[in-house]
Amino acid sequence: MRHFLLLVVYFLYLIQNVHATENRLDMAAQRRATNIHHMDTIILLTYVSIMVLIVLTAWAFKHYRLRFIHESGVTLFFGLLIGFVIRYFGLGLLESQTFDVITKNRTIVKEPPDYLMLEVKPEGGSRVSFHYELIEGFFADKRKRKEQQIEQKSVFSPEVFFNMLIPPIIFNAGYSLKKRHFFRNIGSILAIVFIGTTISCFGTAFLMFIFTTIFRMGFTFKELLFFGALISATDPVTIISVFNEMNVEADLFALIFGESALNDAVAIVLSQVIENFSTASEAITLHDVGQAVAGFGGVFFGSLTLGFGIGCLNAFVTKMTLIAEHPLLESSLFVLISYISFLLGEVCGLTGIVSVLFCGIAQAHYTYNNLSTESQNSTKHFFHMISFIMESFIFCYIGVSVFVTNNQKWNFGFLLFSLISITAARAMFVYPLSFVLNIRRRPQIPKRYQHMILFAGLRGAMAFALAARNTATENRQIIFATTTAVVIFTVLINGGLTAWMIDYLKIKHGKDAIEEGQRLERGMNNLNQSENPDDPNVPVSMAPPGLNPWDKAFLPRKWYHFDASFMKPLLTHATPSLEQTLPPLCLPLTSLLTSNRQKAGETSTPFEDSD
Amino acid sequence: MRHFLLLVVYFLYLIQNVHATENRLDMAAQRRATNIHHMDTIILLTYVSIMVLIVLTAWAFKHYRLRFIHESGVTLFFGLLIGFVIRYFGLGLLESQTFDVITKNRTIVKEPPDYLMLEVKPEGGSRVSFHYELIEGFFADKRKRKEQQIEQKSVFSPEVFFNMLIPPIIFNAGYSLKKRHFFRNIGSILAIVFIGTTISCFGTAFLMFIFTTIFRMGFTFKELLFFGALISATDPVTIISVFNEMNVEADLFALIFGESALNDAVAIVLSQVIENFSTASEAITLHDVGQAVAGFGGVFFGSLTLGFGIGCLNAFVTKMTLIAEHPLLESSLFVLISYISFLLGEVCGLTGIVSVLFCGIAQAHYTYNNLSTESQNSTKHFFHMISFIMESFIFCYIGVSVFVTNNQKWNFGFLLFSLISITAARAMFVYPLSFVLNIRRRPQIPKRYQHMILFAGLRGAMAFALAARNTATENRQIIFATTTAVVIFTVLINGGLTAWMIDYLKIKHGKDAIEEGQRLERGMNNLNQSENPDDPNVPVSMAPPGLNPWDKAFLPRKWYHFDASFMKPLLTHATPSLEQTLPPLCLPLTSLLTSNRQKAGETSTPFEDSD
């Protein structure tokens, strides 16, 4: 103990003799780090607190069955409120320094460089160069420099949206897809998604072009096409959760959910193709259009194949190894590989969103069955929760951005006409397409479904994120502001009126819808039994649940057969195994690819799906 | 159909006539956004792919029972490899522009400002101002400008570490604390954590000060104290997972886990106190030291109270509302509130890490019992997985940073002496403290435990993150590089030799340890039965599992009593309820605070904990 005291005294002696030779730069860096940290945590705290409020409000709304405004509406509203506070109250008053600079050789800069380098000469020290990075999406307002730091800090880079926030939401859409009803309506969904979204994109662009030409607003057709593409991405969140609560008819649910799950993908590919379009040539030729269509197909199906392939790869790994013994590693692998499907898609010049969506579908269809029970639960809850949190955050952020970002330029004429033309463009495909589909479809898409689909055209995260990506010019800023307003408007108005609309259109819900579903089911099963026996290769117990007896299409049926006799035995522990489904010729190979569980015939129970 | 064709033709006509009036700025922004996105996704893909490899390797190591190198060692190794590739191969060759600038009024800059503003005048357009932000921790190397962008992009801001990556790891440490053995050794753990870490900090600083003074390296004592504080944060990951696999003696496990779980908190508070210390005055007086000690106590216990309080608040909310009916909302609330405990701590000028650790403990102790079964599982798995992924990422990043960051300055003399002095400083507290503790402690801490505790001084994420925070001066950069090297060295060497060391020190593991544990348990229960009846207020079935029969301390016993008769009935559905434990006088209030489940006596089964 005495030694320790002696040490302490000696310490103090030492310290007394050390003069403060602290470097100015060190102290400045210290102060700056503290400031930045303080600001970052304040902003994060604000967002997270709002989200706690949102969760509590959402619970209260669910508990007291309030439906006049939906939780995403509430989220938007809170966001707007916070943005307002940040903008007009003292929150932004943090000290920061901004210097005006010119290039060293005094040339005029025509394009902003990515980095600047400034030499700093601290008192009594030697020169040090500091690096500065260009901030996108933030424009200086010379009158109020001090206030801007917190505003700017509370703006996220569009990169964060695309790389971090949106992929889990889309993956979850694929992973939690209710496959039964989805595949029963697959034909109509694909028609709405591909043809519908394209019509909506071009229709909006065309109507807006007429309008902007009349009012001489100086938008190019390409800019408006881009606007048309991004605004065609509908967002399911609000409507779907009302549908879920009210138990509406399953087919309508499948149509609207299917559209919104897939059309983000189409919209993003369309907007990419449009962006890359015509930057080379002065005018658009038919050849360019052909190339664009081919590009669209290539990118969409390339991304689809990539994502689905990665999902299959994960299924294969989980089947052939015993990683299920370590659920933590297994579920981490699952999450990481799913994220890779997004990143690899982006790196390869494809569309990560499409890729991650189909990876989610493959993971649900194959990998899910190989996972340990613990991982099945944990991956499901993980993605469900992450996607809920990300979604709430995005809606909150959309609200905040109205007041805080400086790269939104409001033009109310443009906004008003946008609302009209996106509704018109949506009507342009809903009714004609339903008419065409109804020629062969049984049961038909009744009028009340068509009205509901038109009404369900809410916009959300994807449209916002696409618009936020490039706001360099004034036109882009008008597009960004308009998109934000359209999102807010549709979520508040259409979202709030959904429950009322369901009643008004006399759409069956609750008990009625369940009875209707059971009636249809019985009808289908009868049809199934009378029609299926013509395909003796598929045992009745293995008939895929989504097989639509009314769908006479050749390709889907081929796919189901291939899936049941090759993909599932290859990628999961399902029986019959490859040894049974493939010709005996391939025995050495099939034996290798058949797991012990399959050999023991352990999973002779019906194949389980994630829903 | 004809109408549609007509429309298409009209479109083409329109587009033909629109001349390319695209703005140069727009195109530049487009190109820049594409470039940045491409680079970001490449970097993310690299990291995520490495992590997939790590998970697979970890599984293979577990499966084949390889113990010569641990998974965090593998992770570090992969990180080093990737860093090497990024640095010396073509990966970095992405185009970017860097301009040298001077201030507009040509003054000499003494401290780097936070922002720069540069005017850009595009051809045929009007002037636009662009904002540039200071990048910390990145120093320009004039010879190779082009290559730097990808290197710089793969460096994360220390902010990301502190606000995003570390909190979930620390929370998980608290949430998954094995309370039984932890509380049995609480006295020794607290002694090691508070006294030990302080001795280690000052001991390291003192030894390093002697060394740097002899070799005239120009370090101030404050800088070395800071180094001592940050390098005293030990990291449990590697050792603990080996211990877990080998089933070592529970008390040793508790001591080492307890130390590493809590000493991060002490180290971070110490380093904060040191950083704020003496910046005002020229020399340190006894008054300053007193203030620092008071500051330390205030910050530590303030943070503890805040975090624990927030956990209790969450418990209270989950108890008094029916949010458990909606597991998604419930678990989202749980995650968000836990994160708030960190952020609020930081914003209030306390230590978020301490706060989030004790929030985790409170959440496990109270809230966990109120959650629905689904949320219990999903929160546990969520934090387990997140913390695993974050940890792997950090180890990988530490490896990458060696080659990629420009703010590490290597000084091998400093490094060598650091390794010696941190070991010496650790020995300085392990042996004397064990000696003192052994005077009253039964069972004693045997010599083999003491050697193991000394050996278990691995450094990890927290030390690295603390060192990365400020690298403005050369000395700071030497400290950063040294810390990185110490982390790598201890994880590879000590981590790799753990299994061998356990055998060498003849520490019981596997079956032996389990038998030993059961023998001790029996002994304890006998003691329990003979000693406990003197406290009739605590029913035997409610006796907290951590109650240490050897621990005669007054405070812990008071706390256990308070916990069982007030906190648990107030915050959970546990019985006896407050109506039973509080005097009848408070009936109106207690009745309000007693849930229906408590009134029905539903949870008369023994109180469950999260472990």
mmCIF file of N, CA and C in Angstrom, chain A residues 182-270:
data_model
loop_
_atom_site.group_PDB
_atom_site.id
_atom_site.type_symbol
_atom_site.label_atom_id
_atom_site.label_comp_id
_atom_site.label_asym_id
_atom_site.label_seq_id
_atom_site.Cartn_x
_atom_site.Cartn_y
_atom_site.Cartn_z
ATOM 1 N N PHE A 182 -50.373 -15.563 -54.108
ATOM 2 C CA PHE A 182 -49.536 -14.858 -55.072
ATOM 3 C C PHE A 182 -49.455 -15.647 -56.376
ATOM 4 N N PHE A 183 -49.136 -16.952 -56.263
ATOM 5 C CA PHE A 183 -48.951 -17.730 -57.482
ATOM 6 C C PHE A 183 -50.278 -18.035 -58.172
ATOM 7 N N ARG A 184 -51.368 -18.006 -57.397
ATOM 8 C CA ARG A 184 -52.653 -18.225 -58.037
ATOM 9 C C ARG A 184 -52.971 -17.077 -58.990
ATOM 10 N N ASN A 185 -52.439 -15.880 -58.691
ATOM 11 C CA ASN A 185 -52.714 -14.700 -59.517
ATOM 12 C C ASN A 185 -51.505 -14.232 -60.307
ATOM 13 N N ILE A 186 -50.532 -15.123 -60.463
ATOM 14 C CA ILE A 186 -49.245 -14.682 -61.004
ATOM 15 C C ILE A 186 -49.370 -14.023 -62.375
ATOM 16 N N GLY A 187 -50.245 -14.566 -63.237
ATOM 17 C CA GLY A 187 -50.392 -14.019 -64.582
ATOM 18 C C GLY A 187 -50.841 -12.564 -64.542
ATOM 19 N N SER A 188 -51.903 -12.317 -63.797
ATOM 20 C CA SER A 188 -52.435 -10.953 -63.716
ATOM 21 C C SER A 188 -51.424 -10.019 -63.078
ATOM 22 N N ILE A 189 -50.735 -10.519 -62.022
ATOM 23 C CA ILE A 189 -49.757 -9.668 -61.341
ATOM 24 C C ILE A 189 -48.650 -9.259 -62.302
ATOM 25 N N LEU A 190 -48.124 -10.223 -63.044
ATOM 26 C CA LEU A 190 -47.038 -9.900 -63.973
ATOM 27 C C LEU A 190 -47.496 -8.916 -65.038
ATOM 28 N N ALA A 191 -48.748 -9.093 -65.505
ATOM 29 C CA ALA A 191 -49.257 -8.158 -66.511
ATOM 30 C C ALA A 191 -49.318 -6.749 -65.931
ATOM 31 N N ILE A 192 -49.870 -6.648 -64.716
ATOM 32 C CA ILE A 192 -49.974 -5.318 -64.095
ATOM 33 C C ILE A 192 -48.580 -4.729 -63.896
ATOM 34 N N VAL A 193 -47.650 -5.584 -63.436
ATOM 35 C CA VAL A 193 -46.320 -5.087 -63.105
ATOM 36 C C VAL A 193 -45.568 -4.632 -64.349
ATOM 37 N N PHE A 194 -45.519 -5.485 -65.363
ATOM 38 C CA PHE A 194 -44.704 -5.125 -66.525
ATOM 39 C C PHE A 194 -45.412 -4.124 -67.426
ATOM 40 N N ILE A 195 -46.604 -4.491 -67.886
ATOM 41 C CA ILE A 195 -47.304 -3.616 -68.829
ATOM 42 C C ILE A 195 -47.807 -2.382 -68.089
ATOM 43 N N GLY A 196 -48.412 -2.629 -66.924
ATOM 44 C CA GLY A 196 -48.993 -1.525 -66.165
ATOM 45 C C GLY A 196 -47.979 -0.467 -65.806
ATOM 46 N N THR A 197 -46.856 -0.882 -65.229
ATOM 47 C CA THR A 197 -45.866 0.103 -64.797
ATOM 48 C C THR A 197 -45.302 0.876 -65.985
ATOM 49 N N THR A 198 -45.118 0.172 -67.114
ATOM 50 C CA THR A 198 -44.603 0.863 -68.297
ATOM 51 C C THR A 198 -45.604 1.904 -68.792
ATOM 52 N N ILE A 199 -46.879 1.489 -68.850
ATOM 53 C CA ILE A 199 -47.905 2.449 -69.287
ATOM 54 C C ILE A 199 -47.936 3.640 -68.334
ATOM 55 N N SER A 200 -47.887 3.337 -67.031
ATOM 56 C CA SER A 200 -47.938 4.408 -66.041
ATOM 57 C C SER A 200 -46.769 5.374 -66.229
ATOM 58 N N CYS A 201 -45.590 4.813 -66.465
ATOM 59 C CA CYS A 201 -44.387 5.644 -66.655
ATOM 60 C C CYS A 201 -44.537 6.549 -67.869
ATOM 61 N N PHE A 202 -44.871 5.942 -69.017
ATOM 62 C CA PHE A 202 -44.959 6.747 -70.229
ATOM 63 C C PHE A 202 -46.169 7.674 -70.191
ATOM 64 N N GLY A 203 -47.270 7.182 -69.636
ATOM 65 C CA GLY A 203 -48.474 8.007 -69.535
ATOM 66 C C GLY A 203 -48.212 9.265 -68.721
ATOM 67 N N THR A 204 -47.586 9.081 -67.549
ATOM 68 C CA THR A 204 -47.289 10.241 -66.713
ATOM 69 C C THR A 204 -46.373 11.209 -67.452
ATOM 70 N N ALA A 205 -45.321 10.647 -68.054
ATOM 71 C CA ALA A 205 -44.361 11.499 -68.757
ATOM 72 C C ALA A 205 -45.045 12.282 -69.869
ATOM 73 N N PHE A 206 -45.922 11.594 -70.597
ATOM 74 C CA PHE A 206 -46.593 12.212 -71.732
ATOM 75 C C PHE A 206 -47.511 13.349 -71.276
ATOM 76 N N LEU A 207 -48.324 13.067 -70.267
ATOM 77 C CA LEU A 207 -49.227 14.101 -69.754
ATOM 78 C C LEU A 207 -48.437 15.288 -69.193
ATOM 79 N N MET A 208 -47.380 14.992 -68.460
ATOM 80 C CA MET A 208 -46.572 16.061 -67.877
ATOM 81 C C MET A 208 -45.870 16.864 -68.965
ATOM 82 N N PHE A 209 -45.516 16.173 -70.050
ATOM 83 C CA PHE A 209 -44.829 16.871 -71.134
ATOM 84 C C PHE A 209 -45.748 17.886 -71.792
ATOM 85 N N ILE A 210 -46.992 17.453 -72.005
ATOM 86 C CA ILE A 210 -47.972 18.380 -72.572
ATOM 87 C C ILE A 210 -48.104 19.602 -71.653
ATOM 88 N N PHE A 211 -48.244 19.330 -70.372
ATOM 89 C CA PHE A 211 -48.442 20.401 -69.408
ATOM 90 C C PHE A 211 -47.237 21.343 -69.353
ATOM 91 N N THR A 212 -46.040 20.755 -69.208
ATOM 92 C CA THR A 212 -44.860 21.629 -69.064
ATOM 93 C C THR A 212 -44.568 22.387 -70.354
ATOM 94 N N THR A 213 -44.943 21.794 -71.501
ATOM 95 C CA THR A 213 -44.733 22.509 -72.754
ATOM 96 C C THR A 213 -45.655 23.722 -72.830
ATOM 97 N N ILE A 214 -46.922 23.501 -72.424
ATOM 98 C CA ILE A 214 -47.885 24.601 -72.458
ATOM 99 C C ILE A 214 -47.432 25.750 -71.563
ATOM 100 N N PHE A 215 -46.962 25.388 -70.370
ATOM 101 C CA PHE A 215 -46.572 26.436 -69.431
ATOM 102 C C PHE A 215 -45.093 26.809 -69.523
ATOM 103 N N ARG A 216 -44.405 26.320 -70.562
ATOM 104 C CA ARG A 216 -43.003 26.651 -70.816
ATOM 105 C C ARG A 216 -42.136 26.502 -69.564
ATOM 106 N N MET A 217 -42.168 25.305 -68.981
ATOM 107 C CA MET A 217 -41.389 25.106 -67.770
ATOM 108 C C MET A 217 -39.993 24.565 -68.051
ATOM 109 N N GLY A 218 -39.713 24.251 -69.318
ATOM 110 C CA GLY A 218 -38.351 23.860 -69.666
ATOM 111 C C GLY A 218 -37.899 22.506 -69.163
ATOM 112 N N PHE A 219 -38.846 21.552 -69.098
ATOM 113 C CA PHE A 219 -38.434 20.179 -68.770
ATOM 114 C C PHE A 219 -38.183 19.421 -70.067
ATOM 115 N N THR A 220 -37.121 18.617 -70.103
ATOM 116 C CA THR A 220 -36.927 17.772 -71.276
ATOM 117 C C THR A 220 -37.780 16.524 -71.102
ATOM 118 N N PHE A 221 -38.050 15.861 -72.240
ATOM 119 C CA PHE A 221 -38.878 14.668 -72.163
ATOM 120 C C PHE A 221 -38.195 13.595 -71.335
ATOM 121 N N LYS A 222 -36.855 13.553 -71.410
ATOM 122 C CA LYS A 222 -36.130 12.540 -70.645
ATOM 123 C C LYS A 222 -36.327 12.745 -69.142
ATOM 124 N N GLU A 223 -36.258 13.997 -68.714
ATOM 125 C CA GLU A 223 -36.469 14.279 -67.294
ATOM 126 C C GLU A 223 -37.853 13.816 -66.842
ATOM 127 N N LEU A 224 -38.840 14.064 -67.713
ATOM 128 C CA LEU A 224 -40.201 13.695 -67.340
ATOM 129 C C LEU A 224 -40.395 12.186 -67.380
ATOM 130 N N LEU A 225 -39.700 11.524 -68.318
ATOM 131 C CA LEU A 225 -39.753 10.066 -68.356
ATOM 132 C C LEU A 225 -39.175 9.502 -67.063
ATOM 133 N N PHE A 226 -38.089 10.112 -66.629
ATOM 134 C CA PHE A 226 -37.467 9.691 -65.375
ATOM 135 C C PHE A 226 -38.448 9.875 -64.221
ATOM 136 N N PHE A 227 -39.097 11.023 -64.215
ATOM 137 C CA PHE A 227 -40.116 11.284 -63.192
ATOM 138 C C PHE A 227 -41.230 10.240 -63.265
ATOM 139 N N GLY A 228 -41.670 9.955 -64.492
ATOM 140 C CA GLY A 228 -42.722 8.954 -64.681
ATOM 141 C C GLY A 228 -42.306 7.602 -64.135
ATOM 142 N N ALA A 229 -41.039 7.233 -64.392
ATOM 143 C CA ALA A 229 -40.563 5.924 -63.936
ATOM 144 C C ALA A 229 -40.535 5.858 -62.424
ATOM 145 N N LEU A 230 -39.948 6.889 -61.794
ATOM 146 C CA LEU A 230 -39.791 6.786 -60.345
ATOM 147 C C LEU A 230 -41.117 6.901 -59.613
ATOM 148 N N ILE A 231 -42.048 7.693 -60.182
ATOM 149 C CA ILE A 231 -43.328 7.885 -59.500
ATOM 150 C C ILE A 231 -44.252 6.691 -59.734
ATOM 151 N N SER A 232 -43.836 5.760 -60.616
ATOM 152 C CA SER A 232 -44.665 4.576 -60.846
ATOM 153 C C SER A 232 -44.417 3.477 -59.832
ATOM 154 N N ALA A 233 -43.411 3.662 -58.975
ATOM 155 C CA ALA A 233 -43.149 2.659 -57.940
ATOM 156 C C ALA A 233 -44.143 2.848 -56.808
ATOM 157 N N THR A 234 -45.085 1.908 -56.682
ATOM 158 C CA THR A 234 -46.063 2.052 -55.598
ATOM 159 C C THR A 234 -45.543 1.379 -54.335
ATOM 160 N N ASP A 235 -46.062 1.828 -53.226
ATOM 161 C CA ASP A 235 -45.600 1.329 -51.933
ATOM 162 C C ASP A 235 -46.747 0.635 -51.226
ATOM 163 N N PRO A 236 -46.551 -0.585 -50.796
ATOM 164 C CA PRO A 236 -47.672 -1.338 -50.253
ATOM 165 C C PRO A 236 -47.963 -1.064 -48.788
ATOM 166 N N VAL A 237 -46.933 -0.613 -48.047
ATOM 167 C CA VAL A 237 -46.985 -0.667 -46.580
ATOM 168 C C VAL A 237 -48.343 -0.350 -45.986
ATOM 169 N N THR A 238 -48.813 0.870 -46.267
ATOM 170 C CA THR A 238 -49.998 1.348 -45.576
ATOM 171 C C THR A 238 -51.223 0.508 -45.904
ATOM 172 N N ILE A 239 -51.487 0.377 -47.204
ATOM 173 C CA ILE A 239 -52.680 -0.332 -47.636
ATOM 174 C C ILE A 239 -52.649 -1.774 -47.153
ATOM 175 N N ILE A 240 -51.493 -2.416 -47.350
ATOM 176 C CA ILE A 240 -51.405 -3.832 -47.018
ATOM 177 C C ILE A 240 -51.694 -4.056 -45.542
ATOM 178 N N SER A 241 -51.215 -3.138 -44.695
ATOM 179 C CA SER A 241 -51.440 -3.414 -43.281
ATOM 180 C C SER A 241 -52.914 -3.206 -42.921
ATOM 181 N N VAL A 242 -53.591 -2.262 -43.595
ATOM 182 C CA VAL A 242 -55.038 -2.133 -43.373
ATOM 183 C C VAL A 242 -55.744 -3.392 -43.864
ATOM 184 N N PHE A 243 -55.347 -3.864 -45.048
ATOM 185 C CA PHE A 243 -55.940 -5.085 -45.618
ATOM 186 C C PHE A 243 -55.785 -6.247 -44.645
ATOM 187 N N ASN A 244 -54.585 -6.358 -44.088
ATOM 188 C CA ASN A 244 -54.280 -7.445 -43.169
ATOM 189 C C ASN A 244 -55.190 -7.406 -41.956
ATOM 190 N N GLU A 245 -55.346 -6.197 -41.419
ATOM 191 C CA GLU A 245 -56.169 -6.057 -40.233
ATOM 192 C C GLU A 245 -57.625 -6.373 -40.521
ATOM 193 N N MET A 246 -58.091 -5.950 -41.726
ATOM 194 C CA MET A 246 -59.510 -6.092 -42.031
ATOM 195 C C MET A 246 -59.809 -7.408 -42.713
ATOM 196 N N ASN A 247 -58.748 -8.201 -43.005
ATOM 197 C CA ASN A 247 -58.971 -9.498 -43.633
ATOM 198 C C ASN A 247 -59.749 -9.396 -44.940
ATOM 199 N N VAL A 248 -59.294 -8.603 -45.871
ATOM 200 C CA VAL A 248 -60.043 -8.458 -47.131
ATOM 201 C C VAL A 248 -59.845 -9.698 -48.000
ATOM 202 N N GLU A 249 -60.611 -9.754 -49.086
ATOM 203 C CA GLU A 249 -60.577 -10.913 -49.983
ATOM 204 C C GLU A 249 -59.144 -11.210 -50.432
ATOM 205 N N ALA A 250 -58.783 -12.478 -50.412
ATOM 206 C CA ALA A 250 -57.397 -12.869 -50.636
ATOM 207 C C ALA A 250 -56.887 -12.519 -52.040
ATOM 208 N N ASP A 251 -57.746 -12.617 -53.052
ATOM 209 C CA ASP A 251 -57.279 -12.345 -54.413
ATOM 210 C C ASP A 251 -56.941 -10.867 -54.601
ATOM 211 N N LEU A 252 -57.776 -10.012 -54.050
ATOM 212 C CA LEU A 252 -57.498 -8.577 -54.152
ATOM 213 C C LEU A 252 -56.193 -8.263 -53.428
ATOM 214 N N PHE A 253 -56.054 -8.847 -52.260
ATOM 215 C CA PHE A 253 -54.828 -8.683 -51.485
ATOM 216 C C PHE A 253 -53.627 -9.094 -52.327
ATOM 217 N N ALA A 254 -53.713 -10.272 -52.939
ATOM 218 C CA ALA A 254 -52.585 -10.784 -53.729
ATOM 219 C C ALA A 254 -52.264 -9.851 -54.885
ATOM 220 N N LEU A 255 -53.299 -9.342 -55.549
ATOM 221 C CA LEU A 255 -53.060 -8.459 -56.708
ATOM 222 C C LEU A 255 -52.321 -7.201 -56.259
ATOM 223 N N ILE A 256 -52.816 -6.574 -55.208
ATOM 224 C CA ILE A 256 -52.215 -5.302 -54.792
ATOM 225 C C ILE A 256 -50.840 -5.512 -54.175
ATOM 226 N N PHE A 257 -50.712 -6.546 -53.354
ATOM 227 C CA PHE A 257 -49.401 -6.819 -52.770
ATOM 228 C C PHE A 257 -48.412 -7.212 -53.852
ATOM 229 N N GLY A 258 -48.851 -8.086 -54.767
ATOM 230 C CA GLY A 258 -47.955 -8.530 -55.842
ATOM 231 C C GLY A 258 -47.485 -7.363 -56.680
ATOM 232 N N GLU A 259 -48.415 -6.474 -56.996
ATOM 233 C CA GLU A 259 -48.025 -5.316 -57.804
ATOM 234 C C GLU A 259 -46.952 -4.513 -57.086
ATOM 235 N N SER A 260 -47.227 -4.175 -55.823
ATOM 236 C CA SER A 260 -46.307 -3.264 -55.155
ATOM 237 C C SER A 260 -44.969 -3.935 -54.829
ATOM 238 N N ALA A 261 -44.986 -5.260 -54.625
ATOM 239 C CA ALA A 261 -43.725 -5.938 -54.341
ATOM 240 C C ALA A 261 -42.825 -5.937 -55.564
ATOM 241 N N LEU A 262 -43.433 -6.138 -56.752
ATOM 242 C CA LEU A 262 -42.607 -6.287 -57.946
ATOM 243 C C LEU A 262 -42.397 -4.993 -58.702
ATOM 244 N N ASN A 263 -43.329 -4.037 -58.595
ATOM 245 C CA ASN A 263 -43.199 -2.900 -59.496
ATOM 246 C C ASN A 263 -42.097 -1.918 -59.091
ATOM 247 N N ASP A 264 -41.663 -1.956 -57.835
ATOM 248 C CA ASP A 264 -40.463 -1.201 -57.462
ATOM 249 C C ASP A 264 -39.308 -1.604 -58.372
ATOM 250 N N ALA A 265 -39.208 -2.926 -58.562
ATOM 251 C CA ALA A 265 -38.127 -3.457 -59.380
ATOM 252 C C ALA A 265 -38.223 -2.925 -60.804
ATOM 253 N N VAL A 266 -39.439 -2.975 -61.371
ATOM 254 C CA VAL A 266 -39.617 -2.491 -62.746
ATOM 255 C C VAL A 266 -39.326 -0.992 -62.812
ATOM 256 N N ALA A 267 -39.824 -0.259 -61.824
ATOM 257 C CA ALA A 267 -39.626 1.186 -61.840
ATOM 258 C C ALA A 267 -38.148 1.537 -61.771
ATOM 259 N N ILE A 268 -37.407 0.822 -60.942
ATOM 260 C CA ILE A 268 -35.997 1.170 -60.785
ATOM 261 C C ILE A 268 -35.217 0.813 -62.050
ATOM 262 N N VAL A 269 -35.554 -0.317 -62.660
ATOM 263 C CA VAL A 269 -34.859 -0.676 -63.906
ATOM 264 C C VAL A 269 -35.205 0.338 -64.992
ATOM 265 N N LEU A 270 -36.495 0.687 -65.094
ATOM 266 C CA LEU A 270 -36.919 1.693 -66.075
ATOM 267 C C LEU A 270 -36.151 2.993 -65.871
#
